[in-house]
Coordinates of C-alpha atoms and ligand atoms in Angstrom, one line a residue:
M24 CA -207.1 -14.7 -107.0
N25 CA -203.6 -13.4 -106.9
I26 CA -203.6 -10.4 -109.2
G27 CA -201.1 -8.6 -110.9
I28 CA -201.3 -5.1 -113.0
T29 CA -199.0 -3.2 -114.7
C30 CA -200.7 0.0 -115.6
Y31 CA -198.7 3.7 -116.1
P32 CA -198.2 5.7 -112.3
T33 CA -198.8 8.7 -113.3
Y34 CA -201.3 11.2 -114.4
G35 CA -204.0 9.9 -116.9
G36 CA -207.4 7.9 -116.9
S37 CA -205.8 4.4 -118.0
G38 CA -203.3 4.5 -114.6
I39 CA -205.8 5.9 -112.2
V40 CA -208.3 3.1 -113.4
A41 CA -205.8 0.2 -113.3
T42 CA -205.1 2.4 -110.0
E43 CA -208.9 2.0 -108.9
L44 CA -208.9 -1.4 -110.1
G45 CA -206.7 -2.8 -108.0
K46 CA -207.9 -1.2 -104.9
A47 CA -211.4 -2.1 -105.2
L48 CA -210.6 -5.9 -105.9
A49 CA -207.9 -5.8 -102.8
K50 CA -210.7 -5.1 -101.0
R51 CA -212.9 -7.3 -102.3
G52 CA -210.5 -10.0 -101.2
H53 CA -207.9 -10.3 -103.5
K54 CA -204.1 -9.6 -103.8
V55 CA -203.1 -7.6 -106.5
H56 CA -199.5 -6.4 -107.1
F57 CA -198.5 -3.8 -109.9
I58 CA -195.9 -3.9 -111.9
S59 CA -194.6 -0.3 -113.1
Y60 CA -191.5 2.1 -113.3
A61 CA -192.9 4.0 -109.9
L62 CA -195.8 3.8 -107.0
P63 CA -199.3 4.6 -108.9
T64 CA -200.1 8.3 -107.8
R65 CA -203.7 7.2 -106.1
L66 CA -201.8 3.8 -103.9
D67 CA -200.7 6.5 -101.6
G68 CA -200.5 4.7 -98.2
F69 CA -200.6 1.1 -96.7
I70 CA -203.7 -0.8 -98.5
E71 CA -204.2 -4.5 -97.3
N72 CA -203.6 -7.1 -99.9
V73 CA -201.9 -4.5 -102.0
Y74 CA -198.3 -4.8 -103.1
F75 CA -195.2 -2.7 -105.4
H76 CA -192.8 -4.0 -107.3
E77 CA -190.6 -1.6 -108.8
V78 CA -189.3 -2.1 -112.6
E79 CA -186.0 -1.1 -112.2
M80 CA -183.9 0.5 -115.1
S81 CA -180.0 -0.3 -115.5
N82 CA -177.8 1.9 -117.6
Y83 CA -175.5 0.7 -120.0
P84 CA -173.8 3.6 -122.7
L85 CA -174.5 1.6 -125.6
F86 CA -178.1 2.1 -125.0
D87 CA -179.3 5.2 -126.0
F88 CA -182.9 4.6 -125.3
P89 CA -184.1 2.6 -122.0
L90 CA -185.6 -0.8 -122.6
Y91 CA -188.3 -0.6 -120.6
T92 CA -190.3 -3.6 -122.4
V93 CA -187.3 -5.7 -121.6
A94 CA -186.7 -4.5 -118.1
L95 CA -190.6 -4.5 -117.8
A96 CA -191.4 -8.2 -118.7
S97 CA -187.7 -9.9 -116.6
K98 CA -190.0 -8.1 -113.6
M99 CA -193.0 -10.1 -114.8
V100 CA -191.4 -12.9 -114.9
D101 CA -189.7 -12.6 -111.4
V102 CA -193.5 -11.2 -109.8
V103 CA -195.8 -14.1 -111.5
K104 CA -193.2 -17.2 -110.7
Y105 CA -192.3 -15.6 -106.8
E106 CA -195.6 -14.5 -106.2
K107 CA -197.5 -17.0 -107.5
L108 CA -199.9 -14.7 -110.0
D109 CA -203.1 -16.4 -111.2
I110 CA -202.9 -13.8 -114.1
L111 CA -201.5 -11.1 -115.2
H112 CA -203.8 -7.8 -116.1
V113 CA -202.6 -4.6 -118.8
H114 CA -203.1 -1.1 -118.5
Y115 CA -202.7 0.2 -122.1
A116 CA -201.2 -1.8 -124.7
I117 CA -198.0 -0.6 -125.5
P118 CA -195.4 -1.4 -124.6
H119 CA -197.2 -3.7 -122.1
A120 CA -199.1 -6.6 -124.2
T121 CA -196.3 -6.5 -125.8
S122 CA -193.9 -7.0 -122.0
A123 CA -196.9 -9.6 -120.8
F124 CA -197.0 -11.8 -124.5
L125 CA -192.6 -11.4 -123.7
A126 CA -192.6 -12.8 -120.2
Q127 CA -195.7 -15.8 -120.9
Q128 CA -192.8 -17.0 -123.1
I129 CA -190.3 -16.8 -121.2
L130 CA -192.2 -18.1 -118.8
G131 CA -193.2 -21.3 -121.1
D132 CA -195.2 -23.5 -119.3
N133 CA -195.4 -22.4 -116.3
G134 CA -196.3 -19.2 -117.7
I135 CA -200.0 -17.2 -116.4
P136 CA -203.4 -16.0 -119.2
F137 CA -202.7 -11.5 -119.6
T138 CA -205.8 -9.8 -120.2
T139 CA -205.2 -5.6 -122.1
T140 CA -207.6 -3.3 -121.1
L141 CA -207.8 -0.8 -124.0
H142 CA -207.6 3.1 -122.7
G143 CA -207.8 5.2 -125.6
T144 CA -205.4 6.9 -127.4
D145 CA -203.0 3.6 -127.7
I146 CA -205.4 2.3 -130.2
T147 CA -206.8 5.4 -131.4
L148 CA -203.4 7.7 -132.0
V149 CA -199.7 6.2 -131.3
G150 CA -200.7 2.5 -131.8
L151 CA -201.1 3.7 -134.9
E152 CA -198.1 5.2 -136.0
P153 CA -195.7 2.7 -138.5
S154 CA -193.3 2.0 -136.1
Y155 CA -195.7 0.8 -133.2
L156 CA -198.5 -0.7 -135.0
Y157 CA -197.0 -4.3 -135.5
A158 CA -196.5 -4.7 -132.1
V159 CA -199.3 -3.3 -131.2
K160 CA -202.2 -5.4 -133.4
F161 CA -199.7 -8.8 -132.5
S162 CA -199.8 -8.0 -128.8
I163 CA -203.5 -7.5 -128.8
E164 CA -204.1 -10.7 -130.8
K165 CA -202.1 -12.9 -128.7
S166 CA -203.5 -11.2 -125.8
N167 CA -205.8 -13.9 -123.9
G168 CA -208.6 -11.5 -123.0
V169 CA -209.3 -7.8 -124.5
T170 CA -211.3 -5.4 -122.7
A171 CA -212.3 -1.6 -124.4
V172 CA -213.6 1.1 -121.8
S173 CA -216.1 1.9 -124.8
R174 CA -218.3 0.5 -127.5
H175 CA -216.4 3.1 -129.1
L176 CA -212.8 1.9 -128.6
K177 CA -214.4 -1.7 -128.7
E178 CA -215.2 -0.9 -132.9
K179 CA -212.0 1.1 -133.6
T180 CA -209.9 -0.8 -132.4
L181 CA -211.8 -3.8 -134.6
S182 CA -211.8 -1.7 -137.3
N183 CA -208.5 -0.1 -137.6
Y184 CA -206.4 -3.0 -137.0
G185 CA -208.6 -5.6 -138.4
I186 CA -209.1 -7.7 -135.1
T187 CA -211.3 -10.2 -135.0
K188 CA -210.9 -11.1 -131.9
D189 CA -213.4 -11.3 -129.0
I190 CA -213.2 -7.7 -127.1
E191 CA -215.4 -7.1 -123.7
V192 CA -216.7 -3.8 -123.1
I193 CA -216.1 -2.9 -119.4
P194 CA -216.7 0.8 -118.8
N195 CA -214.5 3.8 -116.6
F196 CA -216.2 2.8 -113.0
V197 CA -216.2 5.4 -110.1
D198 CA -216.8 5.3 -106.3
T199 CA -219.9 7.2 -106.1
K200 CA -220.5 6.3 -102.0
K201 CA -216.9 8.9 -102.0
Y202 CA -217.0 11.1 -105.6
K203 CA -220.0 13.1 -103.8
K204 CA -220.8 16.4 -103.8
A205 CA -219.8 17.5 -100.3
E206 CA -222.1 20.3 -98.7
A207 CA -219.8 22.8 -96.9
C208 CA -216.9 23.5 -99.2
K209 CA -214.5 25.7 -98.0
F210 CA -212.7 26.3 -101.8
R211 CA -215.7 27.8 -103.1
E212 CA -216.0 30.3 -101.0
Q213 CA -212.4 30.6 -101.8
I214 CA -212.9 31.2 -105.9
S215 CA -216.6 32.9 -105.3
P216 CA -216.1 34.7 -102.8
N217 CA -219.3 37.0 -105.4
N218 CA -221.0 34.2 -105.8
E219 CA -219.6 33.7 -109.2
K220 CA -220.7 29.9 -111.5
I221 CA -217.6 28.0 -111.4
L222 CA -216.8 26.3 -114.7
M223 CA -214.2 23.5 -114.5
H224 CA -212.0 21.3 -116.8
I225 CA -209.6 18.7 -115.6
S226 CA -206.7 17.0 -118.4
N227 CA -203.2 16.3 -119.5
F228 CA -203.0 19.4 -121.1
R229 CA -202.8 16.9 -124.5
K230 CA -203.7 18.7 -127.4
V231 CA -206.7 15.7 -127.9
K232 CA -207.8 17.6 -124.8
R233 CA -208.6 21.1 -126.7
V234 CA -207.7 22.9 -124.0
P235 CA -207.9 27.0 -125.4
D236 CA -211.7 26.5 -126.1
T237 CA -212.4 25.8 -122.5
V238 CA -211.0 29.3 -122.2
R239 CA -212.7 30.0 -125.2
I240 CA -216.3 28.7 -123.7
F241 CA -215.4 30.1 -120.5
N242 CA -214.6 33.7 -122.5
E243 CA -218.5 33.7 -124.1
V244 CA -220.5 32.6 -121.2
R245 CA -218.7 35.3 -118.6
K246 CA -220.0 38.0 -121.0
E247 CA -223.4 36.4 -119.7
V248 CA -223.3 35.0 -116.6
P249 CA -220.5 35.9 -113.6
C250 CA -218.1 33.2 -113.9
R251 CA -215.1 31.8 -113.1
L252 CA -213.1 29.0 -114.8
V253 CA -210.4 26.3 -112.6
L254 CA -208.2 24.6 -114.3
V255 CA -206.7 21.4 -112.8
G256 CA -203.9 19.1 -114.3
D257 CA -200.4 20.0 -116.7
G258 CA -199.1 18.8 -119.1
P259 CA -197.7 20.2 -122.9
D260 CA -200.7 23.0 -123.9
R261 CA -200.3 24.3 -120.3
S262 CA -198.2 27.5 -121.4
N263 CA -200.1 28.2 -125.0
T264 CA -203.6 28.2 -122.3
E265 CA -201.8 30.4 -119.9
Q266 CA -200.9 32.8 -122.8
L267 CA -204.5 32.1 -124.5
C268 CA -205.5 33.7 -121.1
R269 CA -203.4 36.3 -121.5
E270 CA -204.5 37.9 -124.9
L271 CA -207.8 37.5 -124.1
G272 CA -207.4 40.1 -120.6
I273 CA -208.8 37.2 -118.4
C274 CA -206.5 36.0 -116.5
K275 CA -208.1 37.5 -112.7
D276 CA -210.7 34.8 -113.8
V277 CA -208.7 31.8 -114.5
I278 CA -207.4 29.8 -111.8
F279 CA -204.2 27.5 -112.9
L280 CA -204.3 24.5 -110.2
G281 CA -201.6 22.5 -111.3
K282 CA -201.5 18.7 -110.4
Q283 CA -203.4 18.2 -107.9
S284 CA -204.6 14.8 -106.3
E285 CA -207.7 15.0 -103.5
L286 CA -210.7 16.8 -106.7
V287 CA -213.6 16.3 -104.5
E288 CA -213.4 19.1 -102.9
I289 CA -212.8 21.2 -106.4
Y290 CA -215.4 19.3 -107.8
S291 CA -217.6 20.2 -105.5
A292 CA -216.8 23.8 -105.9
S293 CA -217.9 23.9 -109.3
D294 CA -220.9 24.4 -111.1
I295 CA -220.7 23.1 -114.7
F296 CA -218.0 20.3 -116.5
L297 CA -216.3 21.2 -119.2
M298 CA -214.6 18.4 -121.7
P299 CA -214.2 19.8 -125.8
S300 CA -211.7 16.3 -126.5
Q301 CA -210.6 15.8 -130.0
S302 CA -210.6 12.4 -129.1
E303 CA -212.1 10.6 -125.6
S304 CA -212.9 7.3 -125.8
F305 CA -214.5 6.6 -122.5
G306 CA -214.4 10.6 -120.2
L307 CA -213.3 9.4 -116.8
S308 CA -212.8 13.1 -115.4
A309 CA -216.4 13.8 -116.8
L310 CA -217.6 10.9 -115.6
E311 CA -216.1 11.6 -111.8
A312 CA -217.3 15.4 -112.1
M313 CA -221.2 14.1 -112.6
S314 CA -220.9 11.9 -110.0
C315 CA -219.8 14.8 -107.8
S316 CA -223.3 16.1 -109.1
L317 CA -221.8 18.1 -112.4
P318 CA -223.6 18.5 -115.8
V319 CA -220.7 18.1 -118.1
I320 CA -220.2 20.0 -121.6
S321 CA -218.6 17.7 -124.2
S322 CA -217.5 17.0 -127.2
S323 CA -220.0 14.4 -129.2
V324 CA -216.3 12.2 -129.5
G325 CA -215.8 8.6 -128.5
G326 CA -217.5 7.2 -126.5
L327 CA -218.9 11.0 -124.3
P328 CA -221.8 9.6 -126.0
E329 CA -221.6 6.5 -123.7
L330 CA -221.3 8.1 -121.0
Q331 CA -223.6 11.3 -120.8
V332 CA -227.4 11.6 -122.1
H333 CA -227.5 14.7 -124.1
G334 CA -230.1 17.0 -122.6
E335 CA -230.5 15.0 -119.5
T336 CA -226.7 15.5 -117.4
G337 CA -225.4 17.6 -119.7
Y338 CA -224.6 18.3 -123.5
I339 CA -223.3 17.1 -126.1
A340 CA -221.5 19.5 -129.4
E341 CA -219.2 19.1 -132.7
I342 CA -216.1 19.4 -131.7
G343 CA -214.4 22.9 -132.2
D344 CA -218.2 24.2 -132.1
I345 CA -217.6 26.6 -128.9
D346 CA -220.3 29.1 -129.2
R347 CA -222.8 25.8 -129.1
M348 CA -221.3 25.1 -125.9
A349 CA -220.8 28.3 -124.0
R350 CA -224.6 28.4 -125.7
Y351 CA -225.4 25.4 -123.7
T352 CA -223.2 26.7 -120.5
I353 CA -225.0 30.1 -120.5
D354 CA -228.7 28.2 -120.5
L355 CA -227.8 25.9 -117.5
L356 CA -226.4 28.5 -115.8
R357 CA -229.0 30.6 -116.0
D358 CA -232.2 28.8 -115.0
E359 CA -232.0 27.3 -111.5
N360 CA -234.8 24.7 -112.0
K361 CA -233.3 23.2 -114.7
Y362 CA -229.7 23.1 -113.5
R363 CA -231.2 20.8 -110.4
I364 CA -232.4 18.6 -112.8
F365 CA -229.6 17.9 -115.2
S366 CA -227.7 17.9 -112.0
E367 CA -229.7 15.0 -110.2
A368 CA -229.6 13.5 -113.2
A369 CA -225.7 13.3 -113.7
R370 CA -225.2 12.2 -110.1
R371 CA -228.2 9.5 -111.0
R372 CA -226.5 8.3 -114.3
A373 CA -223.3 7.7 -112.5
V374 CA -225.0 6.1 -109.2
E375 CA -227.3 3.7 -111.6
N376 CA -224.5 3.4 -113.8
F377 CA -220.7 3.2 -113.3
D378 CA -220.4 2.7 -109.7
V379 CA -217.7 0.9 -108.2
D380 CA -219.5 -2.2 -107.3
S381 CA -221.3 -2.7 -110.2
I382 CA -218.9 -3.1 -112.7
V383 CA -215.7 -4.3 -110.4
P384 CA -217.4 -7.7 -110.0
L385 CA -217.1 -7.8 -114.4
Y386 CA -213.5 -7.3 -114.4
E387 CA -214.0 -10.3 -111.7
K388 CA -215.4 -12.6 -114.3
H389 CA -213.9 -11.0 -116.7
Y390 CA -210.6 -13.2 -115.3
E391 CA -212.1 -15.8 -114.8
E392 CA -213.4 -16.6 -118.0
T393 CA -210.3 -15.6 -119.1
M394 CA -208.3 -18.2 -117.3
E395 CA -210.7 -21.1 -118.0
A396 CA -210.1 -20.6 -121.6
V397 CA -207.2 -21.3 -121.4
T398 CA -206.8 -24.4 -119.2
Ligands
LIG408 O1 -205.2 10.2 -122.2 C1 -205.4 8.6 -123.6 O2 -205.2 8.3 -124.6 C2 -204.6 7.8 -121.8 C3 -205.6 7.5 -121.4 C4 -204.9 8.1 -119.9 O3 -203.8 6.8 -120.1 O4 -205.2 9.1 -119.6 O5 -206.7 7.5 -121.4 C5 -207.6 7.5 -121.7 O6 -208.3 6.4 -120.8 C6 -208.8 6.5 -119.9 C7 -209.3 6.0 -119.1 O7 -209.9 4.7 -119.7 C8 -210.0 7.1 -120.9 O8 -211.8 7.7 -120.1 C9 -210.0 8.9 -121.3 O9 -211.1 8.0 -122.4 C10 -208.9 8.2 -123.0 N1 -208.8 9.0 -123.6 C11 -208.6 9.4 -125.0 O10 -209.5 8.5 -125.4 C12 -208.2 10.9 -124.4

């Protein structure tokens, strides 16, 4: 197939899923054309069957705001026409599904089907804002196919927007051959010189991630178990989080790594993954951590209970229940045997349920069915 993929190219789960999907499809012999305003983060180096088309934004003094939705639609038309695409797959509804619908209308009889993957805040947060709500609902309804990354997100979409459309659940996935605990780990030696346990968190440091909770959980755990905290990523809550570490007097044991692209080494250097989010439609980074054999301590929101099994691959607690999350962490870190059982179960769950080789064929089938339905 000739597949067009549109996503946000910067750090963030939806762009990562879109990019990893495109790479996996290309490996399976499809031609994949990425259409976005910048090269997606994980699309580094030459990859056979993968092409990138940059959406150019021209400025005009009259435009106070960039007209990205329109420029993207125009670029989609161009790529569909000249690269002879069979299907367009857009990730994150706003504004990608709207652009795809516009492109389809412009192409008329020469148009192609498009499918929209809903990822999270496009449905649970931003999409509900009055300035976007009608356009989001309309664009989802007009999509020829729709997928959501968890059952929870599917249900939220149907109930929040009153949509009756068929939505297929296709979960996030991970390359379990690549995301695998590395045995010898230099980074571990560096950050844990006295064999301290390592807690880890990665996110875009937005409010919904509740990064300050991560620091507070760590602050409780370190009172009972010698440990350090590694924070990966950047975003609006980073300064607050740094400030909180200063107030608690724990800066020497908290390592802010900022944005990182090679994560396997960092997961491999860690013992526990913390995800105390306020909202999480799936939790891709928790899956990557599990694939590297890390038990996860998370909140109970959204799709997280579909990903991890409480009491087997980690523990789940109510949002904001810092004490409980800290107790669970201490419990695992103190009991070597229990830790090993949880760590193996986390890896097993990733391999058996969310491996790239079992999930990508679901997208291929989804494309075929979507194309068939419009002919
Ligand atoms: O944070 C977002 O909502 C944006 C989105 C993204 O682009 O980073 O993340 C979402 O998509 C990921 C990939 O499907 C999911 O694993 C994340 O759980 C989800 N984030 C939230 O729901 C907060």
